[in-house]
Amino acid sequence: MVSKKTILTPLLAAGALLASSSVFAAGPTAETLAGTCSACHGYQGNSVGIMPSIAGSTAEYFTDTMKAFKSGERKATVMGRVAKGYSDEDIGKMAGYFSQQKPVGMKQSFDRTDAALGKKLHDEYCEKCHEDGGRNNEEGPVLSGQSKLYLTYSMEDFKMSHREGPKKMSKKVKSMVEKHGKGGVDAVLNYYASQQ
């Protein structure tokens, strides 16, 4: 006579195998995928180095940026190769994950006098698109609390046409530089760096 244990053991094993197969078929979770970004962009997307923080990025901005890296539309030394390793579904999962993370301003030095001027210039030239002092933006990155060095290099990329920004941004930056000189841009970057 066959015991219940003899019948149930293979059935349970088969059930466990099917369950694990469905887990693998679902692919990696958003947290798992996002974890691969932490070496450069910090825990939960909050960088502590020169790489930008990506916590709090809108899902649309994150997705557009990753696809631009993947296609080569946006120049990069590393991210182009990294982005090619992810499917559109993977990118969508990561975009959702990082959009839900709370941005934490980087601890960094800044010039208080420049930051005070930078706040005024931000309000005049940048606030319309980079709302709430650069904390909110439907179309672009979170600027407040980003690495000042990263933002400096990004502005140089725009200036040298290594990176294309929105036309309205180019007009606003040009207008600010004409009226306040290059120091105006530095002041705004100090303002973003001051938000910690």
Short mmCIF file of C-alpha atoms in Angstrom, two decimals:
data_model
loop_
_atom_site.label_atom_id
_atom_site.label_comp_id
_atom_site.label_asym_id
_atom_site.label_seq_id
_atom_site.Cartn_x
_atom_site.Cartn_y
_atom_site.Cartn_z
CA MET A 1 0.00 0.00 0.00
CA VAL A 2 1.27 3.47 -0.94
CA SER A 3 1.35 5.95 1.93
CA LYS A 4 0.01 9.50 1.79
CA LYS A 5 3.56 10.72 2.40
CA THR A 6 4.83 8.86 -0.66
CA ILE A 7 2.18 10.52 -2.83
CA LEU A 8 2.34 14.00 -1.31
CA THR A 9 6.15 14.44 -1.32
CA PRO A 10 6.55 14.41 -5.13
CA LEU A 11 3.45 16.59 -5.50
CA LEU A 12 4.81 19.16 -3.07
CA ALA A 13 8.19 19.13 -4.81
CA ALA A 14 6.50 19.64 -8.18
CA GLY A 15 4.47 22.49 -6.74
CA ALA A 16 7.57 24.17 -5.35
CA LEU A 17 9.31 23.78 -8.71
CA LEU A 18 6.37 25.36 -10.53
CA ALA A 19 6.26 28.22 -8.03
CA SER A 20 9.98 28.93 -8.42
CA SER A 21 9.65 28.75 -12.21
CA SER A 22 6.93 31.39 -12.15
CA VAL A 23 9.18 33.61 -10.00
CA PHE A 24 11.97 33.33 -12.57
CA ALA A 25 9.52 33.89 -15.43
CA ALA A 26 8.41 37.16 -13.81
CA GLY A 27 12.00 38.41 -14.02
CA PRO A 28 13.91 40.47 -11.48
CA THR A 29 12.03 42.80 -9.18
CA ALA A 30 12.34 46.57 -9.35
CA GLU A 31 14.36 46.53 -6.12
CA THR A 32 16.78 43.96 -7.51
CA LEU A 33 17.28 45.93 -10.72
CA ALA A 34 17.63 49.22 -8.85
CA GLY A 35 20.19 47.65 -6.55
CA THR A 36 22.59 47.38 -9.48
CA CYS A 37 22.58 51.19 -9.73
CA SER A 38 23.59 51.75 -6.12
CA ALA A 39 27.34 51.36 -6.67
CA CYS A 40 27.38 54.64 -8.62
CA HIS A 41 24.11 56.39 -7.68
CA GLY A 42 24.01 55.45 -3.99
CA TYR A 43 21.57 53.57 -1.81
CA GLN A 44 18.01 54.04 -3.10
CA GLY A 45 19.39 56.44 -5.72
CA ASN A 46 20.90 59.00 -3.34
CA SER A 47 24.48 59.56 -4.45
CA VAL A 48 27.32 60.47 -2.11
CA GLY A 49 29.83 61.11 -4.91
CA ILE A 50 30.05 62.90 -8.23
CA MET A 51 27.42 60.71 -9.89
CA PRO A 52 23.94 62.22 -9.87
CA SER A 53 21.27 61.20 -7.43
CA ILE A 54 18.35 59.59 -9.22
CA ALA A 55 15.98 59.24 -6.26
CA GLY A 56 12.79 61.15 -6.88
CA SER A 57 13.27 61.34 -10.66
CA THR A 58 9.96 61.15 -12.45
CA ALA A 59 9.35 57.82 -14.16
CA GLU A 60 9.08 59.60 -17.51
CA TYR A 61 12.41 61.44 -17.09
CA PHE A 62 14.19 58.28 -15.91
CA THR A 63 12.80 56.24 -18.82
CA ASP A 64 13.62 58.88 -21.44
CA THR A 65 17.15 59.26 -20.05
CA MET A 66 17.85 55.52 -20.01
CA LYS A 67 16.51 55.11 -23.55
CA ALA A 68 18.66 58.03 -24.72
CA PHE A 69 21.73 56.37 -23.21
CA LYS A 70 20.72 53.02 -24.72
CA SER A 71 20.27 54.41 -28.23
CA GLY A 72 23.41 56.54 -28.09
CA GLU A 73 21.37 59.73 -28.42
CA ARG A 74 22.88 60.91 -25.14
CA LYS A 75 26.66 60.65 -24.98
CA ALA A 76 28.20 58.85 -22.05
CA THR A 77 31.37 57.05 -21.09
CA VAL A 78 29.71 54.28 -19.07
CA MET A 79 25.93 54.67 -19.06
CA GLY A 80 25.53 53.86 -22.74
CA ARG A 81 26.96 50.38 -22.17
CA VAL A 82 25.08 49.95 -18.91
CA ALA A 83 21.71 50.93 -20.38
CA LYS A 84 22.05 48.41 -23.21
CA GLY A 85 21.90 45.65 -20.60
CA TYR A 86 18.31 46.43 -19.67
CA SER A 87 15.07 45.71 -21.50
CA ASP A 88 12.34 48.34 -21.77
CA GLU A 89 10.45 46.36 -19.11
CA ASP A 90 13.48 46.49 -16.78
CA ILE A 91 13.81 50.24 -17.33
CA GLY A 92 10.11 50.68 -16.58
CA LYS A 93 10.47 48.80 -13.29
CA MET A 94 13.48 50.88 -12.26
CA ALA A 95 11.74 54.11 -13.28
CA GLY A 96 8.83 53.26 -11.03
CA TYR A 97 11.14 52.38 -8.16
CA PHE A 98 13.29 55.51 -8.28
CA SER A 99 10.28 57.80 -8.72
CA GLN A 100 9.07 56.57 -5.32
CA GLN A 101 12.37 57.15 -3.47
CA LYS A 102 12.85 60.26 -1.36
CA PRO A 103 15.73 62.45 -2.55
CA VAL A 104 18.27 63.30 0.15
CA GLY A 105 20.52 66.31 -0.43
CA MET A 106 24.23 65.57 -0.60
CA LYS A 107 26.43 66.82 2.23
CA GLN A 108 28.88 69.12 0.45
CA SER A 109 30.55 72.50 0.75
CA PHE A 110 29.07 75.60 -0.84
CA ASP A 111 29.47 79.37 -0.73
CA ARG A 112 26.67 80.92 1.38
CA THR A 113 26.86 84.32 -0.33
CA ASP A 114 26.67 82.72 -3.77
CA ALA A 115 23.85 80.44 -2.61
CA ALA A 116 21.80 83.47 -1.49
CA LEU A 117 22.29 85.14 -4.89
CA GLY A 118 21.67 81.78 -6.56
CA LYS A 119 18.26 81.49 -4.92
CA LYS A 120 17.21 84.83 -6.41
CA LEU A 121 18.53 83.87 -9.83
CA HIS A 122 16.87 80.45 -9.62
CA ASP A 123 13.54 82.11 -8.82
CA GLU A 124 13.94 84.46 -11.80
CA TYR A 125 15.33 82.09 -14.43
CA CYS A 126 14.79 78.46 -13.38
CA GLU A 127 11.78 78.13 -11.06
CA LYS A 128 9.20 77.92 -13.82
CA CYS A 129 10.52 74.51 -14.92
CA HIS A 130 12.51 73.41 -11.84
CA GLU A 131 9.79 74.09 -9.29
CA ASP A 132 10.08 74.27 -5.52
CA GLY A 133 13.71 75.34 -5.58
CA GLY A 134 14.70 72.56 -7.98
CA ARG A 135 13.03 69.80 -5.96
CA ASN A 136 10.21 69.14 -8.41
CA ASN A 137 10.31 68.86 -12.12
CA GLU A 138 7.97 66.93 -14.36
CA GLU A 139 10.36 67.01 -17.31
CA GLY A 140 13.85 66.94 -15.86
CA PRO A 141 16.04 65.86 -12.98
CA VAL A 142 15.87 66.87 -9.35
CA LEU A 143 18.47 69.63 -8.99
CA SER A 144 18.31 70.50 -5.31
CA GLY A 145 20.91 68.63 -3.28
CA GLN A 146 22.69 67.25 -6.36
CA SER A 147 26.47 67.13 -6.43
CA LYS A 148 27.71 70.62 -7.32
CA LEU A 149 30.56 69.07 -9.27
CA TYR A 150 28.14 66.93 -11.28
CA LEU A 151 25.97 69.96 -12.05
CA THR A 152 29.07 71.97 -13.05
CA TYR A 153 30.13 69.26 -15.51
CA SER A 154 26.56 68.98 -16.82
CA MET A 155 26.41 72.72 -17.51
CA GLU A 156 29.76 72.46 -19.34
CA ASP A 157 28.32 69.61 -21.43
CA PHE A 158 25.38 71.81 -22.41
CA LYS A 159 27.71 74.73 -23.18
CA MET A 160 30.01 72.59 -25.35
CA SER A 161 27.01 70.99 -27.10
CA HIS A 162 27.99 67.56 -25.80
CA ARG A 163 24.52 67.32 -24.38
CA GLU A 164 21.33 68.82 -25.74
CA GLY A 165 19.01 70.58 -23.35
CA PRO A 166 15.57 72.06 -23.92
CA LYS A 167 15.59 75.23 -26.02
CA LYS A 168 13.84 77.19 -23.30
CA MET A 169 16.62 76.22 -20.88
CA SER A 170 19.27 77.42 -23.31
CA LYS A 171 17.49 80.76 -23.66
CA LYS A 172 17.14 81.21 -19.90
CA VAL A 173 20.79 80.32 -19.20
CA LYS A 174 21.99 82.61 -22.00
CA SER A 175 19.87 85.46 -20.65
CA MET A 176 21.21 84.92 -17.12
CA VAL A 177 24.85 84.81 -18.28
CA GLU A 178 24.39 88.00 -20.34
CA LYS A 179 23.01 89.85 -17.31
CA HIS A 180 25.00 88.29 -14.45
CA GLY A 181 28.06 86.71 -16.10
CA LYS A 182 29.29 83.16 -15.59
CA GLY A 183 29.18 83.83 -11.86
CA GLY A 184 25.39 83.71 -12.12
CA VAL A 185 25.48 80.03 -13.08
CA ASP A 186 27.97 79.30 -10.28
CA ALA A 187 25.66 81.07 -7.82
CA VAL A 188 22.69 78.95 -8.88
CA LEU A 189 24.75 75.76 -8.51
CA ASN A 190 25.77 76.85 -5.01
CA TYR A 191 22.09 77.34 -4.23
CA TYR A 192 21.29 73.76 -5.30
CA ALA A 193 24.30 72.48 -3.32
CA SER A 194 23.07 74.34 -0.23
CA GLN A 195 19.88 72.27 -0.07
CA GLN A 196 21.02 69.41 2.15
#
